[in-house]
PDB file of C-alpha atoms and ligand atoms in Angstrom:
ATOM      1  CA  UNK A 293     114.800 139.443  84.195  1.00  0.00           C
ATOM      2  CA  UNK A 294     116.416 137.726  81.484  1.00  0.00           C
ATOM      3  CA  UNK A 295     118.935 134.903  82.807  1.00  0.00           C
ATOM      4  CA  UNK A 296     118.062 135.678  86.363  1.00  0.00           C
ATOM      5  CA  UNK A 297     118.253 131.640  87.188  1.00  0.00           C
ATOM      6  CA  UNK A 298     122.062 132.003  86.270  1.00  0.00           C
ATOM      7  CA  UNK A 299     123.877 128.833  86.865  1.00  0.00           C
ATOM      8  CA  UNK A 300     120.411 127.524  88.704  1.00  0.00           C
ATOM      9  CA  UNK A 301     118.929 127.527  85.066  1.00  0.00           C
ATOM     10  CA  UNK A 302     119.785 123.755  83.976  1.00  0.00           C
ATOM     11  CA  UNK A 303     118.820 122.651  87.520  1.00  0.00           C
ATOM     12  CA  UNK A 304     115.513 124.575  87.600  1.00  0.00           C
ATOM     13  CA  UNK A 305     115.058 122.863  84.262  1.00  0.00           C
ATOM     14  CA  UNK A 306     116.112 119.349  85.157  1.00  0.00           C
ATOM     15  CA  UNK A 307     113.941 119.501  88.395  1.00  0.00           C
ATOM     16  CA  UNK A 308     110.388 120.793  86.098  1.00  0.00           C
ATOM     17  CA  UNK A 309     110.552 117.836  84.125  1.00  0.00           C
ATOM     18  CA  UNK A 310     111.201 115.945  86.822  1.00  0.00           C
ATOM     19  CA  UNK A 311     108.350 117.108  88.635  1.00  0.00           C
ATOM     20  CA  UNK A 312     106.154 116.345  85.139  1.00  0.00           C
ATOM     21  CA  UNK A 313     107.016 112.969  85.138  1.00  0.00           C
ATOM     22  CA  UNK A 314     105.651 112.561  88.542  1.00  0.00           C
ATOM     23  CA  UNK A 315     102.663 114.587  87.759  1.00  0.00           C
ATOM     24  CA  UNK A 316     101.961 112.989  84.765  1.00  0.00           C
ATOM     25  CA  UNK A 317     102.388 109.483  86.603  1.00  0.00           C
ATOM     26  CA  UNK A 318      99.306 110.583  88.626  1.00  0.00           C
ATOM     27  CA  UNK A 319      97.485 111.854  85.423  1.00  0.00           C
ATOM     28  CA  UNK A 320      97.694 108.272  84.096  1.00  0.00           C
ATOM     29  CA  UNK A 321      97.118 106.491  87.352  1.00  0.00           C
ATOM     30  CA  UNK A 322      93.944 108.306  88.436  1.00  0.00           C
ATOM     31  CA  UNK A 323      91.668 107.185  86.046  1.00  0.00           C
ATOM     32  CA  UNK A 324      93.061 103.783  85.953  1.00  0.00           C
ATOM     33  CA  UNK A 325      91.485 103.760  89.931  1.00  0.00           C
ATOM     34  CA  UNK A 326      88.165 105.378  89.001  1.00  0.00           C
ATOM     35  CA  UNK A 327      87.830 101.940  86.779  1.00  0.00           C
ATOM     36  CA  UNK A 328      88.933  99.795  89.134  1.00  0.00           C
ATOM     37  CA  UNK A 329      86.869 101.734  91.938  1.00  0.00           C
ATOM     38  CA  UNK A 330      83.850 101.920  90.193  1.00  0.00           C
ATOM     39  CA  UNK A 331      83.682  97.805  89.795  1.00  0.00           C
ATOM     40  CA  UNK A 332      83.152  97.605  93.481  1.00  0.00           C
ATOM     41  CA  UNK A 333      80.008  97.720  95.196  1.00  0.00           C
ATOM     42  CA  UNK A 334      79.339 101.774  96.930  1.00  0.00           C
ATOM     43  CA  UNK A 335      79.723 101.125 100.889  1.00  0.00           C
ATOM     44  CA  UNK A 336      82.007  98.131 100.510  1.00  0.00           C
ATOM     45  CA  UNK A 337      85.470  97.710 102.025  1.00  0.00           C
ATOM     46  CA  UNK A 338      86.695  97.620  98.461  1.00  0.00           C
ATOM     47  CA  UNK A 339      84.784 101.071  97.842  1.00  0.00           C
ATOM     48  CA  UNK A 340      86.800 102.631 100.865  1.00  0.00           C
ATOM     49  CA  UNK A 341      89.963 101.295 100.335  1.00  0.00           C
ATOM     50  CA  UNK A 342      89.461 102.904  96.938  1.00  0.00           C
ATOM     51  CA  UNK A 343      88.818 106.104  98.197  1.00  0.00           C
ATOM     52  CA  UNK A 344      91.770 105.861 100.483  1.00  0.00           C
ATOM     53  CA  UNK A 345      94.233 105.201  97.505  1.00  0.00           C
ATOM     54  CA  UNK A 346      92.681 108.114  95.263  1.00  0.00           C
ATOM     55  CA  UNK A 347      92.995 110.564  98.333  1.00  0.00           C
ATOM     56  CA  UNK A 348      96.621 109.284  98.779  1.00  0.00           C
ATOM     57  CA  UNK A 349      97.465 109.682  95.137  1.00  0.00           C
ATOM     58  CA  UNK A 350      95.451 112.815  94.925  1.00  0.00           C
ATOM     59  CA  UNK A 351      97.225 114.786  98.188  1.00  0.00           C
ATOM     60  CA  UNK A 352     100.567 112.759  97.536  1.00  0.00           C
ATOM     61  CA  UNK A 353     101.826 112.881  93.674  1.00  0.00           C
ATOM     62  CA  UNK A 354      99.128 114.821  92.020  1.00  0.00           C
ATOM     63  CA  UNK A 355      98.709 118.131  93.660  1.00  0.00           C
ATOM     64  CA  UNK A 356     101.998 118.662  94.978  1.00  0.00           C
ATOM     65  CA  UNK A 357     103.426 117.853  91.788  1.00  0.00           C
ATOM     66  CA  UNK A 358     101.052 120.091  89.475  1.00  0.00           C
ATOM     67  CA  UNK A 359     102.430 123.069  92.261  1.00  0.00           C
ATOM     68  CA  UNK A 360     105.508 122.533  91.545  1.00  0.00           C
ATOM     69  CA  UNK A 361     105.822 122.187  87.572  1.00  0.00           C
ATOM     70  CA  UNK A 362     104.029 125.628  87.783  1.00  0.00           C
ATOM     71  CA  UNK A 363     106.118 127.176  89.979  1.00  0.00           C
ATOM     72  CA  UNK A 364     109.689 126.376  88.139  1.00  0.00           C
ATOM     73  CA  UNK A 365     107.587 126.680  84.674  1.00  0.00           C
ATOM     74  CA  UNK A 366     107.079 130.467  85.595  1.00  0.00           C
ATOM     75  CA  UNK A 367     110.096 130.558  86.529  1.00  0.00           C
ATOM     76  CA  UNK A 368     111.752 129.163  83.429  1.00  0.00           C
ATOM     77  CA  UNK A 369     109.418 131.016  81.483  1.00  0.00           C
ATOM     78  CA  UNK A 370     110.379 134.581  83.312  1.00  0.00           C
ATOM     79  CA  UNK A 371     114.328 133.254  82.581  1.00  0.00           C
ATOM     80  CA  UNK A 372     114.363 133.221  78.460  1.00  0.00           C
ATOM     81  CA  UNK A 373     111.186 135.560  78.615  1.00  0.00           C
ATOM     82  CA  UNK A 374     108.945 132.600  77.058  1.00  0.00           C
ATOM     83  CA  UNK A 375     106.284 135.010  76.429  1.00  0.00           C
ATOM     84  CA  UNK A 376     107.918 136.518  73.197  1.00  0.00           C
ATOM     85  CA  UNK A 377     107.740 132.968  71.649  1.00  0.00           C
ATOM     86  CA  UNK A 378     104.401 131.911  69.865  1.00  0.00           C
ATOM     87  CA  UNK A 379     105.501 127.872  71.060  1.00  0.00           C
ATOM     88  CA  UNK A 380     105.145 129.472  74.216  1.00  0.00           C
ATOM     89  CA  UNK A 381     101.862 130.905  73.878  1.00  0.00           C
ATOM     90  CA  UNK A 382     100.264 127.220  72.509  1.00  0.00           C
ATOM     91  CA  UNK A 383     102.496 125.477  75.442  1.00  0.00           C
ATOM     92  CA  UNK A 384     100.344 127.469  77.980  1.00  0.00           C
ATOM     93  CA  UNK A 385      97.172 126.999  76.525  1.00  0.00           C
ATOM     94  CA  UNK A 386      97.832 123.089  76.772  1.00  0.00           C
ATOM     95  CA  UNK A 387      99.173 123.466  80.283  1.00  0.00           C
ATOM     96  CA  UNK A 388      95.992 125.448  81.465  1.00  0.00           C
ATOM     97  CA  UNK A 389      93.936 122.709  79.420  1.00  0.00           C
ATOM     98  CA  UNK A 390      96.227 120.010  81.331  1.00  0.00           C
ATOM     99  CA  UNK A 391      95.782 121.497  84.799  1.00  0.00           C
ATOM    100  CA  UNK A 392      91.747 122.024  84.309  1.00  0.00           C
ATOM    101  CA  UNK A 393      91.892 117.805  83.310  1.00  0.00           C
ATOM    102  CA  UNK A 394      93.723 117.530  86.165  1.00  0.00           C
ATOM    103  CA  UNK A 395      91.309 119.957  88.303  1.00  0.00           C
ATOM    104  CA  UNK A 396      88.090 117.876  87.133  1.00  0.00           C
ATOM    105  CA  UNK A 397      89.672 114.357  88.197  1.00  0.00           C
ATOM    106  CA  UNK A 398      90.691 115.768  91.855  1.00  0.00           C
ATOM    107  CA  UNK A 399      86.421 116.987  91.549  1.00  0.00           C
ATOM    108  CA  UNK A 400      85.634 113.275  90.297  1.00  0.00           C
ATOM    109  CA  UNK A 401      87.323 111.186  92.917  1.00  0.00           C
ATOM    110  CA  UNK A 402      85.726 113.364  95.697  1.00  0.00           C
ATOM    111  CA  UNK A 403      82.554 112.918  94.120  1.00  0.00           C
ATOM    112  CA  UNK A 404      83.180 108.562  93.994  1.00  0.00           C
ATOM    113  CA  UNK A 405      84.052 109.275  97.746  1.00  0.00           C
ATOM    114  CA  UNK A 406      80.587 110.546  98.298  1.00  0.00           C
ATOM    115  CA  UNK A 407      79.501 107.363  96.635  1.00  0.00           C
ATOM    116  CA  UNK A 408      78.990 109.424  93.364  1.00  0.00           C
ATOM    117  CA  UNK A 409      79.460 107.686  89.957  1.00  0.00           C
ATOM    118  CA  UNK A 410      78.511 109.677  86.875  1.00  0.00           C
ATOM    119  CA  UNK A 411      81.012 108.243  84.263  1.00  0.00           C
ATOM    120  CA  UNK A 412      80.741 104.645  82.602  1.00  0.00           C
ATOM    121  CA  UNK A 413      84.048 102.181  82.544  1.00  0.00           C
ATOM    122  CA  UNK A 414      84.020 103.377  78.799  1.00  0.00           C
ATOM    123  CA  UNK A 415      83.599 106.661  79.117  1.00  0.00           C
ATOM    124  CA  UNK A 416      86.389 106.853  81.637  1.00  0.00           C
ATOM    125  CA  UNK A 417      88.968 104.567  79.604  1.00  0.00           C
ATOM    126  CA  UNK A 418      88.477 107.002  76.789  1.00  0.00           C
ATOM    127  CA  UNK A 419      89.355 110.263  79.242  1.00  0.00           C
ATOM    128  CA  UNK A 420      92.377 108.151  80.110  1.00  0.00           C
ATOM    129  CA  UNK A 421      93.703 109.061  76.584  1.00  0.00           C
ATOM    130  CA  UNK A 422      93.574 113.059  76.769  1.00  0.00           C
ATOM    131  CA  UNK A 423      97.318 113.714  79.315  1.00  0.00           C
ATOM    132  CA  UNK A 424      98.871 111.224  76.784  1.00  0.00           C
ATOM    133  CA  UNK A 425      97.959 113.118  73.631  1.00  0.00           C
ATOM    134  CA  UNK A 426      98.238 116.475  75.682  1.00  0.00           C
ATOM    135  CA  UNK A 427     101.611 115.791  77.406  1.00  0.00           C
ATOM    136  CA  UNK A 428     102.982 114.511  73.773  1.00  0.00           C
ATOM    137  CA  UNK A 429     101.828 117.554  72.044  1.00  0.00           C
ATOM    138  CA  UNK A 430     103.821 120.026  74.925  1.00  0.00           C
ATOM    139  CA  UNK A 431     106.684 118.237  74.973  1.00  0.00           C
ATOM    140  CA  UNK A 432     106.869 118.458  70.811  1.00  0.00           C
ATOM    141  CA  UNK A 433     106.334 122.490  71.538  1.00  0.00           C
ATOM    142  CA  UNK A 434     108.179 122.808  74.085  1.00  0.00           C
ATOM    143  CA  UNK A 435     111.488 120.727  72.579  1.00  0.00           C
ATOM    144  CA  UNK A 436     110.998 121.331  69.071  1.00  0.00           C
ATOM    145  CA  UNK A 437     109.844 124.692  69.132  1.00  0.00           C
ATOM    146  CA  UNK A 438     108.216 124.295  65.663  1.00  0.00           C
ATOM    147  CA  UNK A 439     106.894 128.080  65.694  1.00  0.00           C
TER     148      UNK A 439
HETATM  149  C1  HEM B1745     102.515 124.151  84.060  1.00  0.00           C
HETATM  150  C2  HEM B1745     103.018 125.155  83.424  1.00  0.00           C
HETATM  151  C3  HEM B1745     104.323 125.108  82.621  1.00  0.00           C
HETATM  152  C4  HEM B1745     105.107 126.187  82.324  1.00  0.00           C
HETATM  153  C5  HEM B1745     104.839 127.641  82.722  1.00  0.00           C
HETATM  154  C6  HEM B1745     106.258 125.694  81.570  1.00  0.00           C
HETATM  155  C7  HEM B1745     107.299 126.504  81.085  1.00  0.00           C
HETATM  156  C8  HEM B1745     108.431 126.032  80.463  1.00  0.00           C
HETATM  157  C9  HEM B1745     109.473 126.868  79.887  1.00  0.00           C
HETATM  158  C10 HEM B1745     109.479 128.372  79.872  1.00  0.00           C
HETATM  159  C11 HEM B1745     110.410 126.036  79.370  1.00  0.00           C
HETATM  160  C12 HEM B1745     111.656 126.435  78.570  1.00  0.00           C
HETATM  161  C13 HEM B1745     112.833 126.405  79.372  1.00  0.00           C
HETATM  162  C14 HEM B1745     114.041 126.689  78.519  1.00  0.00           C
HETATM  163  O1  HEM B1745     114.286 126.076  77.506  1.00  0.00           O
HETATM  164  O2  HEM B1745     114.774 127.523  78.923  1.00  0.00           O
HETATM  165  C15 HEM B1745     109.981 124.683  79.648  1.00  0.00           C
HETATM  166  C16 HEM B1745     110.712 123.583  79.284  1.00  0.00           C
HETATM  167  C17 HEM B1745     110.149 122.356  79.236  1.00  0.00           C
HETATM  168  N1  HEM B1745     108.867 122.010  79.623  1.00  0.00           N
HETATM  169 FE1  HEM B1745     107.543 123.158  80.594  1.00  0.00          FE
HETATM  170  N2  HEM B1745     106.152 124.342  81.418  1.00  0.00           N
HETATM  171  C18 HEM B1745     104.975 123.941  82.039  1.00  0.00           C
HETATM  172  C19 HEM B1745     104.472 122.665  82.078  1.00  0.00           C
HETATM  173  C20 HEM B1745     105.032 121.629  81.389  1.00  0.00           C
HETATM  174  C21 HEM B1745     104.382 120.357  81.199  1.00  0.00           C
HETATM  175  C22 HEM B1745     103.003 119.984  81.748  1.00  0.00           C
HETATM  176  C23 HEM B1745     105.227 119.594  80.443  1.00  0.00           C
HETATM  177  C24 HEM B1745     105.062 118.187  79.914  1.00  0.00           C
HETATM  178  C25 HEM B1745     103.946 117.514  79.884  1.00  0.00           C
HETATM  179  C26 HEM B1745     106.424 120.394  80.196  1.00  0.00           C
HETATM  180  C27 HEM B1745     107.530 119.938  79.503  1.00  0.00           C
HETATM  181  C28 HEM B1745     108.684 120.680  79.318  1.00  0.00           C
HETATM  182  C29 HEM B1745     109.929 120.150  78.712  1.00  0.00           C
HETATM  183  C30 HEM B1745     110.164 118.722  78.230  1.00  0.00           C
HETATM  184  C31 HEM B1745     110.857 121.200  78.693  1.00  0.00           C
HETATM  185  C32 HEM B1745     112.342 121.175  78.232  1.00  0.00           C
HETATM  186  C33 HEM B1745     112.449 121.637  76.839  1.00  0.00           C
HETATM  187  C34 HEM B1745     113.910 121.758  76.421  1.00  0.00           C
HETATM  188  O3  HEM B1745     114.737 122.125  77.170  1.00  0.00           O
HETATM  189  O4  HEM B1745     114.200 121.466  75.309  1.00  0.00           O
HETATM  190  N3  HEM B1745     106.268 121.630  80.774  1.00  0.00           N
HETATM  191  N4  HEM B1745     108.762 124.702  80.297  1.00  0.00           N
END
């Protein structure tokens, strides 16, 4: 299936990093809410309006986006036949890594809309770090191909 994109392959390209951008957008904006959220009292106007702006980020930006990067990653991947190249192989391991992060913080805004809130402000502002250090390390393997 080598080169099955064709002339399609630069766009397919152009459109997954577009798509990563967005989705890591949302990765860096999520947390920044739970902070925010969890200041207000559980109940309060504040606490809803909250919840409304993680469910819009959440159904909005995240998911769709996370979809999509996977969908013209495999695709790419299929294209040059990714899986014969050990930056490949480390790539997906930080993707599947990225997308579980990604899969707990959809998990911990539904639990803040059930008035849930397990995580303290610190504890949160040091999660905020891991898609910045993860999305820094794909980008090297995926770019650089250093293996
Ligand atoms: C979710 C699953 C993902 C898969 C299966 C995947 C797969 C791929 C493949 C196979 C390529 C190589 C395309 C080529 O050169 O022909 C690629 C390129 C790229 N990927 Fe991903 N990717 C995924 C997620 C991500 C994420 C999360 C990021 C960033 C945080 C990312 C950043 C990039 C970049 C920057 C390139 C372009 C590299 C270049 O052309 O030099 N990818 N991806």
């Amino acid at each position: 299936m080598m080169n099955f994109l064709g002339n399609a392959y630069f766009w397919v390209k152009a459109a997954h990093i577009i798509f990563v951008i967005f989705l890591m957008a949302g990765l860096f904006m999520m947390p920044r809410y739970f902070i925010y959220h969890q200041e207000t009292p559980i109940g309060s106007e504040e606490d809803r309006k909250w919840i409304h702006r993680e469910r819009k980020l959440r159904t909005i930006i995240l998911n769709p986006s996370l979809i999509i990067v996977w969908i013209l990653g495999l695709m790419l991947m299929v294209n040059i036949e990714a899986w014969t190249m050990p930056w490949f192989h480390l790539k997906l391991l930080l993707v599947l890594l990225l997308s579980a992060y990604h899969g707990w913080m959809i998990g911990y805004s539904k639990k803040l809309a059930r008035g849930i809130r397990p995580l303290s402000d610190r504890q949160l502002r040091m999660l905020n770090e891991v898609p910045g250090i993860m999305a820094a390390a794909i980008v090297i393997l995926a770019v650089v191909r250093p293996f």
